[in-house]
PDB file of C-alpha atoms in Angstrom:
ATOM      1  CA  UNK O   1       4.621 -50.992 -38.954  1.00  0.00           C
ATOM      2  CA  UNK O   2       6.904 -53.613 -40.134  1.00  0.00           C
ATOM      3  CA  UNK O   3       8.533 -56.810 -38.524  1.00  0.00           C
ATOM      4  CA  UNK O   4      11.773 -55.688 -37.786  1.00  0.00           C
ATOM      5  CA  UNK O   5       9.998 -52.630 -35.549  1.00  0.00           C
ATOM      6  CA  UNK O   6       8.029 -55.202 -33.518  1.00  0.00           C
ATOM      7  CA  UNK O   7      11.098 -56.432 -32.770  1.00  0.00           C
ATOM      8  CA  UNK O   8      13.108 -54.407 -31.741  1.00  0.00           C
ATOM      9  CA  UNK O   9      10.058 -52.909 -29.458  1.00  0.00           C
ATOM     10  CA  UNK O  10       9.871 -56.170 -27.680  1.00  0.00           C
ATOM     11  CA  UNK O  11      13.518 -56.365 -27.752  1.00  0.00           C
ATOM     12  CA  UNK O  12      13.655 -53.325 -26.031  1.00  0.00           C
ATOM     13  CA  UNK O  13      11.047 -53.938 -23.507  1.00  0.00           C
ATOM     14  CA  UNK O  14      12.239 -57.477 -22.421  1.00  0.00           C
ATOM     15  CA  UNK O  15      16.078 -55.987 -22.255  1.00  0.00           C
ATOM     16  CA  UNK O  16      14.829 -52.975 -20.057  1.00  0.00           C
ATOM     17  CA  UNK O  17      12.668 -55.327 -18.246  1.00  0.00           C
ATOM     18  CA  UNK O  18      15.369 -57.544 -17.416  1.00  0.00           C
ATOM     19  CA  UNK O  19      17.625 -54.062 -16.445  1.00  0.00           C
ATOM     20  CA  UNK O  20      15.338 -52.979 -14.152  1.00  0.00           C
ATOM     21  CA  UNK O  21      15.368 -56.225 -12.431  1.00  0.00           C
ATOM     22  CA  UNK O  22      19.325 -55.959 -11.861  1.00  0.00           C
ATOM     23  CA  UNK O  23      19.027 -52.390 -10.512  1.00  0.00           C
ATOM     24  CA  UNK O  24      16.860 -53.312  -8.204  1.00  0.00           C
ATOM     25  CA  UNK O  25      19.200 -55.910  -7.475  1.00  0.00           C
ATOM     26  CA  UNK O  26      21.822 -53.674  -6.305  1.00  0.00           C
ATOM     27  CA  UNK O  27      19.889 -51.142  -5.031  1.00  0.00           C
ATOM     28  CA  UNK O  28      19.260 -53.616  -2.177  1.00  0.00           C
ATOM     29  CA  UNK O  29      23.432 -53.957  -1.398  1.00  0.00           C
ATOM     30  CA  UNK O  30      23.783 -52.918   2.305  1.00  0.00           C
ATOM     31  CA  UNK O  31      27.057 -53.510   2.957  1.00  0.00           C
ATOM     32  CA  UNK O  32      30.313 -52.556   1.321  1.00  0.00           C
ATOM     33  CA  UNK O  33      31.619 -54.970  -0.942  1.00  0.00           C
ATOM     34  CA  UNK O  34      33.766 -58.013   0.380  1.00  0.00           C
ATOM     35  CA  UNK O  35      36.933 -59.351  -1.692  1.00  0.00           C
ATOM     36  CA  UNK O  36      35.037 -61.763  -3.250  1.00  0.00           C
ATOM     37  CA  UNK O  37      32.223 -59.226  -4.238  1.00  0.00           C
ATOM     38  CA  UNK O  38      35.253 -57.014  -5.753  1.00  0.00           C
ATOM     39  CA  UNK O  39      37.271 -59.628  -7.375  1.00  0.00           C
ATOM     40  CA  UNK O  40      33.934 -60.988  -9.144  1.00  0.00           C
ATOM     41  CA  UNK O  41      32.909 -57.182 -10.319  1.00  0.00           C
ATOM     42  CA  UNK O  42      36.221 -56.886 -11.206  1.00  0.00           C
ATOM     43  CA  UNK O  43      36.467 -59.912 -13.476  1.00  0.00           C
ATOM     44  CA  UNK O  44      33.309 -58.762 -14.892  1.00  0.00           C
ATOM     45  CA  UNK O  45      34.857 -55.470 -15.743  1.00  0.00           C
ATOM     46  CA  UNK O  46      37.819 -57.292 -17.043  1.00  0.00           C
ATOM     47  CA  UNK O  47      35.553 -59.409 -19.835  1.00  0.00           C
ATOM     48  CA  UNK O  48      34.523 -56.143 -21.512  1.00  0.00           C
ATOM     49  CA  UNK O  49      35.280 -56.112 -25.433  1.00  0.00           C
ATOM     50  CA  UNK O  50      34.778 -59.855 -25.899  1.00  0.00           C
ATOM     51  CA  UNK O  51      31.581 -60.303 -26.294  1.00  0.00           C
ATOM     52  CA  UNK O  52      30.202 -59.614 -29.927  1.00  0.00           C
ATOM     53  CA  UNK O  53      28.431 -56.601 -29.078  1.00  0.00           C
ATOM     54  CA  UNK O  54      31.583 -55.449 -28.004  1.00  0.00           C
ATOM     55  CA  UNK O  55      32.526 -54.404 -31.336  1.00  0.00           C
ATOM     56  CA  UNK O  56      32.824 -50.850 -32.181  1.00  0.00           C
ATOM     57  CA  UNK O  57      31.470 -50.181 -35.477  1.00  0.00           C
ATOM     58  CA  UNK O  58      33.417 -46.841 -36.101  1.00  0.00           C
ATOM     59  CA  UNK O  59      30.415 -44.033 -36.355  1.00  0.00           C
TER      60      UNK O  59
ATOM     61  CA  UNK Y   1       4.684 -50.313 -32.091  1.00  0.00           C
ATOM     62  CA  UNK Y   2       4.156 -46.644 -30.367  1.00  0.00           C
ATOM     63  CA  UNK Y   3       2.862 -47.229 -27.679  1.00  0.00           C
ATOM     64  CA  UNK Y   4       4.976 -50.145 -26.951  1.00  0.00           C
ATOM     65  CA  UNK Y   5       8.107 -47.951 -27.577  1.00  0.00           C
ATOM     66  CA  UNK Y   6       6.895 -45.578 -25.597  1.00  0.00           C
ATOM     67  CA  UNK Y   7       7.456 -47.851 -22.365  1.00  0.00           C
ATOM     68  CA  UNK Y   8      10.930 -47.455 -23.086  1.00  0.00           C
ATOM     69  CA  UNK Y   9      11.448 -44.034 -20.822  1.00  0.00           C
ATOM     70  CA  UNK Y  10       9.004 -45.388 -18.185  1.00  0.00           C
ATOM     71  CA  UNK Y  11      11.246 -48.262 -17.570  1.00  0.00           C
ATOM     72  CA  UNK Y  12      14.138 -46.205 -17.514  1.00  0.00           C
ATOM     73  CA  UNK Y  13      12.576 -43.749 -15.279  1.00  0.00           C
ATOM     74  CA  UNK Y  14      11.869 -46.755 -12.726  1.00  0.00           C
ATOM     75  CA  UNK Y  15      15.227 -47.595 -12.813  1.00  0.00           C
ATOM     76  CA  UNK Y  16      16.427 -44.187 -12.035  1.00  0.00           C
ATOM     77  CA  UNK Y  17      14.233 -44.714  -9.324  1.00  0.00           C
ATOM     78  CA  UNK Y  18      15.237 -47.999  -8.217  1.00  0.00           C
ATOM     79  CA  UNK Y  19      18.839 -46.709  -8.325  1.00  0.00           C
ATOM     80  CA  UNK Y  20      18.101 -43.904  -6.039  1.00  0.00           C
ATOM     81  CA  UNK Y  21      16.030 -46.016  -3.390  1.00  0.00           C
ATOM     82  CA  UNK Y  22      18.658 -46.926  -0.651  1.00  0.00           C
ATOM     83  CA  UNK Y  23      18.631 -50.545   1.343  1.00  0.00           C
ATOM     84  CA  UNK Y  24      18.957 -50.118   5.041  1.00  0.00           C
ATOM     85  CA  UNK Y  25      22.786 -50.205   5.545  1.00  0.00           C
ATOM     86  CA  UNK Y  26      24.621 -53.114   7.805  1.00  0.00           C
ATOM     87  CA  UNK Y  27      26.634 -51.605  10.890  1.00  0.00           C
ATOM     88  CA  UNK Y  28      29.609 -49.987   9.941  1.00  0.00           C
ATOM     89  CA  UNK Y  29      28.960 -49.626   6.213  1.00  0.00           C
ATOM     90  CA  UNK Y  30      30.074 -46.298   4.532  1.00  0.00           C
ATOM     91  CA  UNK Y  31      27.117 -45.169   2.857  1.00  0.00           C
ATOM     92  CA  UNK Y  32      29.075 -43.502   0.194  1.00  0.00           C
ATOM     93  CA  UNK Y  33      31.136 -46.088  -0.560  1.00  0.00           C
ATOM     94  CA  UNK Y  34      28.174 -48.690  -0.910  1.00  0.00           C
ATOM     95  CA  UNK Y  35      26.390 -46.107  -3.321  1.00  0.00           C
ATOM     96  CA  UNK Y  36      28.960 -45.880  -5.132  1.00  0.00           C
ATOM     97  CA  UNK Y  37      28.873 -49.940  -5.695  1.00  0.00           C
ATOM     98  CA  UNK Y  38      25.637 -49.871  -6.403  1.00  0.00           C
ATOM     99  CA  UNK Y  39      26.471 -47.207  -8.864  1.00  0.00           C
ATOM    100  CA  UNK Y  40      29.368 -48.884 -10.324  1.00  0.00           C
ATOM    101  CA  UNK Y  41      27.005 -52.318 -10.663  1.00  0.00           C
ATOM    102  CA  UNK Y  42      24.320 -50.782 -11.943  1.00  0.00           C
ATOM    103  CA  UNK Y  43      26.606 -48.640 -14.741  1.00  0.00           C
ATOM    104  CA  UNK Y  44      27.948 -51.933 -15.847  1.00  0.00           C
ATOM    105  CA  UNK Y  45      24.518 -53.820 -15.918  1.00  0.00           C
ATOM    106  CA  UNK Y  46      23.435 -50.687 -17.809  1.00  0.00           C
ATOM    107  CA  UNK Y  47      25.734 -50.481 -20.440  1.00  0.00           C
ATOM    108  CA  UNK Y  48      26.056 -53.887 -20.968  1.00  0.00           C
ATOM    109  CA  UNK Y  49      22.342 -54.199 -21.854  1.00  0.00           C
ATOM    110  CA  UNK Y  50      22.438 -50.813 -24.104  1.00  0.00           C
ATOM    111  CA  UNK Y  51      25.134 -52.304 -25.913  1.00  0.00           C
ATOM    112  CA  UNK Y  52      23.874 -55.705 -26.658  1.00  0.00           C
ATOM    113  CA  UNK Y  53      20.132 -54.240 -27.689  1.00  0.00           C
ATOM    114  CA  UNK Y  54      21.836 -51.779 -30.082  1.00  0.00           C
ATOM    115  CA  UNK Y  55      23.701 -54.680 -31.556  1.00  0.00           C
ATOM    116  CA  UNK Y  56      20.856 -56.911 -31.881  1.00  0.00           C
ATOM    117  CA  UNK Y  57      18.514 -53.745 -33.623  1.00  0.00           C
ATOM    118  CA  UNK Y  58      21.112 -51.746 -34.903  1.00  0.00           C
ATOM    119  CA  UNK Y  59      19.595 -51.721 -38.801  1.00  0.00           C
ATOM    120  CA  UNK Y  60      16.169 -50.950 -37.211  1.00  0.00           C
ATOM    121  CA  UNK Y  61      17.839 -48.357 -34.562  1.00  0.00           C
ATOM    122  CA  UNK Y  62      19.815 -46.854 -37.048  1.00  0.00           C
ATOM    123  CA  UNK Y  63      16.613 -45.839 -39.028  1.00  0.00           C
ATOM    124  CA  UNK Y  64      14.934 -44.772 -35.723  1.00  0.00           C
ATOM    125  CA  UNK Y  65      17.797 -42.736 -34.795  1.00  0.00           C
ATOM    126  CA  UNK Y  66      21.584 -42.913 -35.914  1.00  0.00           C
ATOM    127  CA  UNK Y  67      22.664 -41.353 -32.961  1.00  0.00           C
ATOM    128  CA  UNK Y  68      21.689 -44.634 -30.756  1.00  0.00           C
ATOM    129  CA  UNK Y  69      24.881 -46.562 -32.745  1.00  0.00           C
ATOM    130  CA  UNK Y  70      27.378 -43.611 -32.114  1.00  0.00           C
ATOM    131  CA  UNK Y  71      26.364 -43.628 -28.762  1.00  0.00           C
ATOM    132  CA  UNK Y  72      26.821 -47.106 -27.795  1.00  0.00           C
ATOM    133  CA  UNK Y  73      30.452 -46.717 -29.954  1.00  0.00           C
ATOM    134  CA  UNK Y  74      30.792 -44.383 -27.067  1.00  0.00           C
ATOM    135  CA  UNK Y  75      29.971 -46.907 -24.635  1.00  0.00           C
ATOM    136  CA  UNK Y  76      32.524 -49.614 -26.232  1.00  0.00           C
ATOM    137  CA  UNK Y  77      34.952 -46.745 -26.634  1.00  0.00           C
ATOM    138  CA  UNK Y  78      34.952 -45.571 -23.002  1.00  0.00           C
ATOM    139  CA  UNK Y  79      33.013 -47.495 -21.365  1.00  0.00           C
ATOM    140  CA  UNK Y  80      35.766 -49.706 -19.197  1.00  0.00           C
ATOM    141  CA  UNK Y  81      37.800 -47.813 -19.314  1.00  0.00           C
ATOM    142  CA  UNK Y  82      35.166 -45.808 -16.766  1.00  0.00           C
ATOM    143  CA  UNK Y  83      34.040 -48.547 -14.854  1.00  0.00           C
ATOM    144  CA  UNK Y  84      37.761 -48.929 -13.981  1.00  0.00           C
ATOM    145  CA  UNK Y  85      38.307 -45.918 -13.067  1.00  0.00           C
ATOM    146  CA  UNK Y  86      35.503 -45.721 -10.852  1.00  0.00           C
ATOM    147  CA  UNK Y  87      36.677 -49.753  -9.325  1.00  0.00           C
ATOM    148  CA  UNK Y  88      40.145 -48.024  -8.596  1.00  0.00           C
ATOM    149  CA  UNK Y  89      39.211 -44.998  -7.254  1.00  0.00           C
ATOM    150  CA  UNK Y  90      36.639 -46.352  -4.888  1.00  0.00           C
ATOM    151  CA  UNK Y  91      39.263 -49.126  -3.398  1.00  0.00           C
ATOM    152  CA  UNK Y  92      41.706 -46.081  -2.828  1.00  0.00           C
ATOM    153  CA  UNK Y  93      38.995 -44.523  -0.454  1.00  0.00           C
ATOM    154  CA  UNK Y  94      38.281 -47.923   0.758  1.00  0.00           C
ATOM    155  CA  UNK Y  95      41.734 -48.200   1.544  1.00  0.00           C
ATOM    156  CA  UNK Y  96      42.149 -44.753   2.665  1.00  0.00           C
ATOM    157  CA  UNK Y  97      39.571 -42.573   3.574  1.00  0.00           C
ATOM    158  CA  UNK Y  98      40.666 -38.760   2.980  1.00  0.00           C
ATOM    159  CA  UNK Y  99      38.673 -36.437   1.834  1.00  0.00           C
ATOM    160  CA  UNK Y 100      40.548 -36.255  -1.353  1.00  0.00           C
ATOM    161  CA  UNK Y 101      40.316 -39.863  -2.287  1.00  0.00           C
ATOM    162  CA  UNK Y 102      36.558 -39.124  -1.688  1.00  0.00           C
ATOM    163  CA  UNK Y 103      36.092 -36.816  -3.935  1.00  0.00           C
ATOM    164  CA  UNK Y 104      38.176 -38.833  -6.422  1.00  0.00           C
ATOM    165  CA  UNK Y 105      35.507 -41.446  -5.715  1.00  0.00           C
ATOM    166  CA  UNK Y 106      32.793 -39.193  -6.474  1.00  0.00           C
ATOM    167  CA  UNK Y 107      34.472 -37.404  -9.509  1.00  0.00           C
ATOM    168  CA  UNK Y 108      34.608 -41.141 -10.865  1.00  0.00           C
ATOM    169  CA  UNK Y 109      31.021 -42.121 -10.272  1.00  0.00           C
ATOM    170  CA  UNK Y 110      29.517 -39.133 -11.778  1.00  0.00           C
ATOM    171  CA  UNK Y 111      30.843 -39.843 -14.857  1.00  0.00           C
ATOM    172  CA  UNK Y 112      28.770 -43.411 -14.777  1.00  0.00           C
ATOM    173  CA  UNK Y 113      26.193 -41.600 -13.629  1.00  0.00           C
ATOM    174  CA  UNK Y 114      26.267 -39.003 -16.476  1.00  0.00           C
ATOM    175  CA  UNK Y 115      26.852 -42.616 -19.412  1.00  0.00           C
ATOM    176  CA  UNK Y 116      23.467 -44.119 -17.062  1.00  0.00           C
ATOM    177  CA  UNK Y 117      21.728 -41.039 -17.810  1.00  0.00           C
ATOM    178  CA  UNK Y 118      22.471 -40.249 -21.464  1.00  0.00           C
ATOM    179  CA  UNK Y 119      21.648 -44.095 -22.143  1.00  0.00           C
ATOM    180  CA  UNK Y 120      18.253 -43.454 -20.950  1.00  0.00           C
ATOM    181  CA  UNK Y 121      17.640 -40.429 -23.073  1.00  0.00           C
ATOM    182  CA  UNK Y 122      19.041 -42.245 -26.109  1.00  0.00           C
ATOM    183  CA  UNK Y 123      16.583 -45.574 -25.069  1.00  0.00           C
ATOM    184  CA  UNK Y 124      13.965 -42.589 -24.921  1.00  0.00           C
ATOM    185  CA  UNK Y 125      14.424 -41.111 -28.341  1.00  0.00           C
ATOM    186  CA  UNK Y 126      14.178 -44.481 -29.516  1.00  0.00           C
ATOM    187  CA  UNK Y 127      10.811 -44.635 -28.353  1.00  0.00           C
ATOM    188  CA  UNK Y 128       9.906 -41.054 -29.352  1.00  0.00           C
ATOM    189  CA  UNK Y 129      11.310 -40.653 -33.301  1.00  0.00           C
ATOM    190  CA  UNK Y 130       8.552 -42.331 -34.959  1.00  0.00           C
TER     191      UNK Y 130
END
């Protein structure tokens, strides 16, 4: 078991942790989006390929 | 490390389910259309976090399973480009409400559906290849 495989299990666990807390998030939307609800998932949307993550490392 | 990997398809699993348990809807509020927000969010929130936890592990992933890097090139490939999609073809049933628009909707959210879904298997083989 080395380092790197700790963590990237903890990793893992925290990230899907923090997932499932956004899911349930919007799970609890009971209305249709307003403008502002759009616009802001929209800008969101809009943001995607800056971050460094973003970057597609051709495989 | 295995049996903490192996959490990784349990959380997904709740978050399937969490996905799939509906909020008592306001008055007036097109049930379709707000699953299909909650889809959209979700899909983003999804491959936002798949993306940044391959890029943060990718030399361990890669050793796990190769298959976890092409797949989130996938993601940054397509990915939205998908959620867009899905955004434009909702507001056209928003704005009009035919059936065909609907199932334009629906075509559109499937297909983040289908990218939620093979994320979770991927996050699952993560956990299962060693």
């Amino acid at each position: 078991m080395s380092p790197q495989l700790i963590i990237a299990a903890i990793d893992g666990i925290i990230a899907l942790m923090g997932l499932v807390t956004k899911i349930s998030d919007n799970a609890k939307q009971d209305h249709e989006w307003t403008k502002e609800e759009e616009q802001a998932v929209d800008a969101k949307i809009a943001q995607i390929g800056t971050a460094p993550w973003d970057q597609d490392t051709g495989k | 490390m295995k049996p903490q990997m192996k959490f990784l398809p349990v959380y997904a699993s709740v978050a399937v389910l969490l996905l799939s348990a509906c909020a008592q809807l306001q008055s007036g509020a097109d049930p379709v259309v707000v699953r299909a927000e909650q889809i959209t969010a979700s899909a983003y929130d999804t491959m936002e976090t798949f993306k940044k936890y391959e890029f943060d592990n990718r030399a361990t992933l890669e050793a796990l399973n190769p298959k976890i890097e092409t797949y989130a090139n996938v993601i940054r490939r397509n990915g939205k480009r998908w959620l867009q999609t899905a955004r434009s073809e909702t507001m056209a049933y928003k704005n009009n409400r035919t059936s065909e628009n609907k199932a334009n909707m629906n075509t559109a959210i499937a297909v983040l559906q289908e990218a939620i879904h093979q994320i979770g298997l991927y996050m699952a083989q993560a956990g299962a290849s060693h």
